[in-house]
Amino acid sequence: MMRTRTWIATSGGPHLLIADEQLPHWRGIERWRDHNDPADQSDYARACRVTTWLGSLACQQGSAVVLSGDAGDIAWYPNRQGGGFLVQWLGVDDERLIEPALYAPQLRDRLESSSAERLEFETGASGTMWLIDASDQGYDLRNSHQALALLPGSYLAKAASYGSPGLAIVVREICWISPLVNEAALGQER
C-alpha cells in the first residue's frame, strides 16, 4: 500500500517530540551503553526507560516529549485549531481509514476518558517542534524526521489507542492551551 503521509520510523527505540530550541542539545545515543542500567544517563537510555505513550524528559533548559509504549511509525495530522494528531501505525489496511477515525466519537470518548494518558508541554519561542528518532543526535539528524509548525505556547497531549476493522493505531492529540508565558506577558504590556 502506498503511504501518502510522512511516516517517521525509529531504529527500535521511542520517538521524540522536541522544541527547535532544544534540538541541538539532544545527544541521542552519544555515550549510550545500556538503557536497562539506571546509571546510564545518556539521552537515549533515559528515553528508552519511558514505557508509556507520553513521557517528559529534561533537556538543557527545557524538556522533550517521549512517545513510547508501542512500536510503529508516526505521522502528523494537523487540524485547524493549531494542534493536531500524532498517529502511530500499529496495523492499518488502508491509510485512508485513519483521518475519518480521528474525528470518530469513539476515539473522542477514549481521549476524554480518565484512562487516557495526559501530558502538558511547551514549545520554544519559534513554535517549531521536531518529531525524531530518540536515538538521533539533534545537531546531526540522520534518521527520518519532520518539523511540526505549531503556535508558540503550552499544549496538552492526550493519548489513547483506537481500533476498528482494518485499523489499529495509537493517537496522541496535541491541543493548544495558551501562549508562552513570556509572550502572554508581552501581549499584556502592549
Short mmCIF file of C-alpha atoms in Angstrom, two decimals:
data_model
loop_
_atom_site.label_atom_id
_atom_site.label_comp_id
_atom_site.label_asym_id
_atom_site.label_seq_id
_atom_site.Cartn_x
_atom_site.Cartn_y
_atom_site.Cartn_z
CA MET A 1 0.00 0.00 0.00
CA MET A 2 1.27 3.47 -0.87
CA ARG A 3 1.55 5.85 2.08
CA THR A 4 0.52 9.45 1.49
CA ARG A 5 1.78 10.98 4.74
CA THR A 6 5.32 11.39 6.02
CA TRP A 7 5.74 8.47 8.41
CA ILE A 8 8.65 8.77 10.83
CA ALA A 9 10.32 5.49 11.77
CA THR A 10 12.80 4.71 14.52
CA SER A 11 15.65 2.24 14.76
CA GLY A 12 13.79 0.38 17.50
CA GLY A 13 13.53 2.87 20.35
CA PRO A 14 10.96 5.56 21.05
CA HIS A 15 10.08 8.67 19.07
CA LEU A 16 10.76 12.12 20.47
CA LEU A 17 8.95 15.44 20.10
CA ILE A 18 11.35 18.26 20.89
CA ALA A 19 11.35 22.05 20.53
CA ASP A 20 13.60 23.54 17.86
CA GLU A 21 15.44 25.49 20.56
CA GLN A 22 16.23 22.27 22.49
CA LEU A 23 17.05 20.10 19.46
CA PRO A 24 20.81 20.91 19.32
CA HIS A 25 21.11 19.83 22.98
CA TRP A 26 19.61 16.35 22.46
CA ARG A 27 22.51 13.87 22.38
CA GLY A 28 20.63 10.66 21.48
CA ILE A 29 22.92 7.62 21.57
CA GLU A 30 26.03 9.64 22.44
CA ARG A 31 27.63 7.85 25.46
CA TRP A 32 24.82 5.27 25.44
CA ARG A 33 25.72 1.88 26.94
CA ASP A 34 22.63 0.09 28.27
CA HIS A 35 19.20 1.62 28.77
CA ASN A 36 18.40 -1.11 31.34
CA ASP A 37 21.14 0.31 33.56
CA PRO A 38 19.78 3.24 35.64
CA ALA A 39 23.33 4.59 35.86
CA ASP A 40 23.27 5.20 32.08
CA GLN A 41 22.05 8.79 31.90
CA SER A 42 22.51 9.22 28.16
CA ASP A 43 19.53 10.88 26.47
CA TYR A 44 18.66 7.71 24.56
CA ALA A 45 18.80 5.49 27.66
CA ARG A 46 16.56 7.90 29.58
CA ALA A 47 14.09 7.94 26.66
CA CYS A 48 14.07 4.13 26.42
CA ARG A 49 13.15 3.86 30.09
CA VAL A 50 9.86 5.67 29.38
CA THR A 51 7.31 2.93 28.73
CA THR A 52 4.12 5.00 28.46
CA TRP A 53 2.72 6.66 25.34
CA LEU A 54 3.63 10.10 26.76
CA GLY A 55 6.62 10.97 28.91
CA SER A 56 8.71 14.04 29.62
CA LEU A 57 12.49 14.26 29.92
CA ALA A 58 14.67 17.21 30.88
CA CYS A 59 16.78 18.57 28.04
CA GLN A 60 19.05 21.56 28.66
CA GLN A 61 16.74 24.44 29.75
CA GLY A 62 13.53 22.69 28.68
CA SER A 63 12.11 19.26 28.12
CA ALA A 64 11.35 16.76 25.39
CA VAL A 65 8.24 14.61 24.97
CA VAL A 66 8.92 10.88 24.66
CA LEU A 67 6.43 8.92 22.54
CA SER A 68 6.90 5.32 23.64
CA GLY A 69 4.87 2.29 24.62
CA ASP A 70 4.37 0.71 21.18
CA ALA A 71 6.49 0.18 18.08
CA GLY A 72 5.30 1.74 14.85
CA ASP A 73 5.90 4.68 12.55
CA ILE A 74 4.28 8.02 13.46
CA ALA A 75 2.72 10.65 11.17
CA TRP A 76 1.44 14.17 11.88
CA TYR A 77 -2.16 15.07 11.03
CA PRO A 78 -2.60 18.81 11.72
CA ASN A 79 -6.03 20.28 12.47
CA ARG A 80 -7.50 23.76 12.08
CA GLN A 81 -7.29 24.57 15.80
CA GLY A 82 -3.49 24.95 15.81
CA GLY A 83 -2.79 21.42 17.02
CA GLY A 84 -3.31 18.01 15.54
CA PHE A 85 -2.77 14.30 15.96
CA LEU A 86 0.36 12.19 16.09
CA VAL A 87 -0.83 8.84 14.75
CA GLN A 88 1.19 5.72 15.40
CA TRP A 89 0.75 2.94 12.87
CA LEU A 90 0.19 -0.43 14.56
CA GLY A 91 -1.87 -2.16 11.90
CA VAL A 92 -3.55 -0.35 9.02
CA ASP A 93 -5.13 -2.00 5.99
CA ASP A 94 -5.69 1.31 4.19
CA GLU A 95 -4.23 4.70 5.15
CA ARG A 96 -7.50 6.37 4.10
CA LEU A 97 -9.15 4.84 7.20
CA ILE A 98 -7.06 7.00 9.53
CA GLU A 99 -8.35 10.54 9.01
CA PRO A 100 -12.07 9.72 9.49
CA ALA A 101 -11.14 7.74 12.63
CA LEU A 102 -9.51 10.84 14.14
CA TYR A 103 -12.93 12.51 14.31
CA ALA A 104 -14.94 9.42 15.32
CA PRO A 105 -16.98 9.75 18.54
CA GLN A 106 -15.43 6.53 19.85
CA LEU A 107 -11.91 7.98 19.67
CA ARG A 108 -13.09 11.28 21.19
CA ASP A 109 -14.58 9.30 24.12
CA ARG A 110 -11.28 7.46 24.62
CA LEU A 111 -9.21 10.67 24.52
CA GLU A 112 -11.56 12.36 27.02
CA SER A 113 -11.75 9.36 29.38
CA SER A 114 -9.89 9.17 32.67
CA SER A 115 -7.83 6.29 31.27
CA ALA A 116 -6.27 8.45 28.52
CA GLU A 117 -2.68 9.48 29.19
CA ARG A 118 -2.12 13.25 29.51
CA LEU A 119 0.98 15.44 29.44
CA GLU A 120 1.42 19.20 29.24
CA PHE A 121 4.42 20.62 27.39
CA GLU A 122 5.66 23.90 25.93
CA THR A 123 7.12 24.72 22.58
CA GLY A 124 10.05 27.07 22.35
CA ALA A 125 9.62 30.66 21.14
CA SER A 126 9.60 29.53 17.49
CA GLY A 127 6.76 27.03 17.98
CA THR A 128 8.61 24.51 15.82
CA MET A 129 8.66 21.00 17.26
CA TRP A 130 10.68 18.17 15.73
CA LEU A 131 9.45 14.59 15.52
CA ILE A 132 12.59 12.44 15.56
CA ASP A 133 14.03 9.05 16.47
CA ALA A 134 15.20 9.37 20.09
CA SER A 135 18.49 7.72 19.10
CA ASP A 136 19.38 10.65 16.83
CA GLN A 137 21.67 13.45 17.90
CA GLY A 138 19.75 16.70 17.49
CA TYR A 139 22.63 18.54 15.84
CA ASP A 140 23.00 15.75 13.23
CA LEU A 141 19.65 14.20 12.32
CA ARG A 142 20.35 11.07 10.29
CA ASN A 143 17.09 9.14 10.53
CA SER A 144 13.70 10.21 9.26
CA HIS A 145 12.37 13.33 10.98
CA GLN A 146 9.78 16.07 10.50
CA ALA A 147 9.35 19.64 11.69
CA LEU A 148 5.87 20.47 13.02
CA ALA A 149 4.87 24.15 12.81
CA LEU A 150 2.86 24.91 15.96
CA LEU A 151 1.90 28.21 17.52
CA PRO A 152 4.35 29.02 20.30
CA GLY A 153 2.75 28.09 23.60
CA SER A 154 1.62 25.47 26.04
CA TYR A 155 -0.05 22.29 24.82
CA LEU A 156 -1.87 19.32 26.26
CA ALA A 157 -1.14 15.94 24.73
CA LYS A 158 -3.71 13.16 25.24
CA ALA A 159 -3.05 9.57 24.16
CA ALA A 160 -5.29 6.57 23.58
CA SER A 161 -5.40 3.50 21.38
CA TYR A 162 -8.08 3.06 18.76
CA GLY A 163 -9.13 0.15 16.64
CA SER A 164 -11.78 -0.63 14.09
CA PRO A 165 -11.96 -3.16 11.24
CA GLY A 166 -8.69 -2.79 9.31
CA LEU A 167 -7.26 -0.18 11.69
CA ALA A 168 -5.13 -0.30 14.87
CA ILE A 169 -3.46 2.97 15.91
CA VAL A 170 -2.25 4.92 18.92
CA VAL A 171 -3.39 8.53 18.74
CA ARG A 172 -1.74 11.40 20.57
CA GLU A 173 -3.89 14.50 20.25
CA ILE A 174 -1.98 17.78 20.60
CA CYS A 175 -4.20 20.66 21.84
CA TRP A 176 -3.12 24.27 22.24
CA ILE A 177 -3.73 25.63 25.77
CA SER A 178 -2.18 29.11 25.89
CA PRO A 179 0.63 31.32 24.57
CA LEU A 180 4.06 31.05 26.15
CA VAL A 181 4.28 32.85 29.49
CA ASN A 182 6.80 35.39 28.13
CA GLU A 183 4.61 36.08 25.08
CA ALA A 184 1.47 36.46 27.21
CA ALA A 185 3.28 38.98 29.43
CA LEU A 186 4.47 40.90 26.34
CA GLY A 187 0.92 40.98 24.99
CA GLN A 188 -0.38 42.47 28.26
CA GLU A 189 2.29 45.20 28.20
CA ARG A 190 1.33 46.35 24.70
#
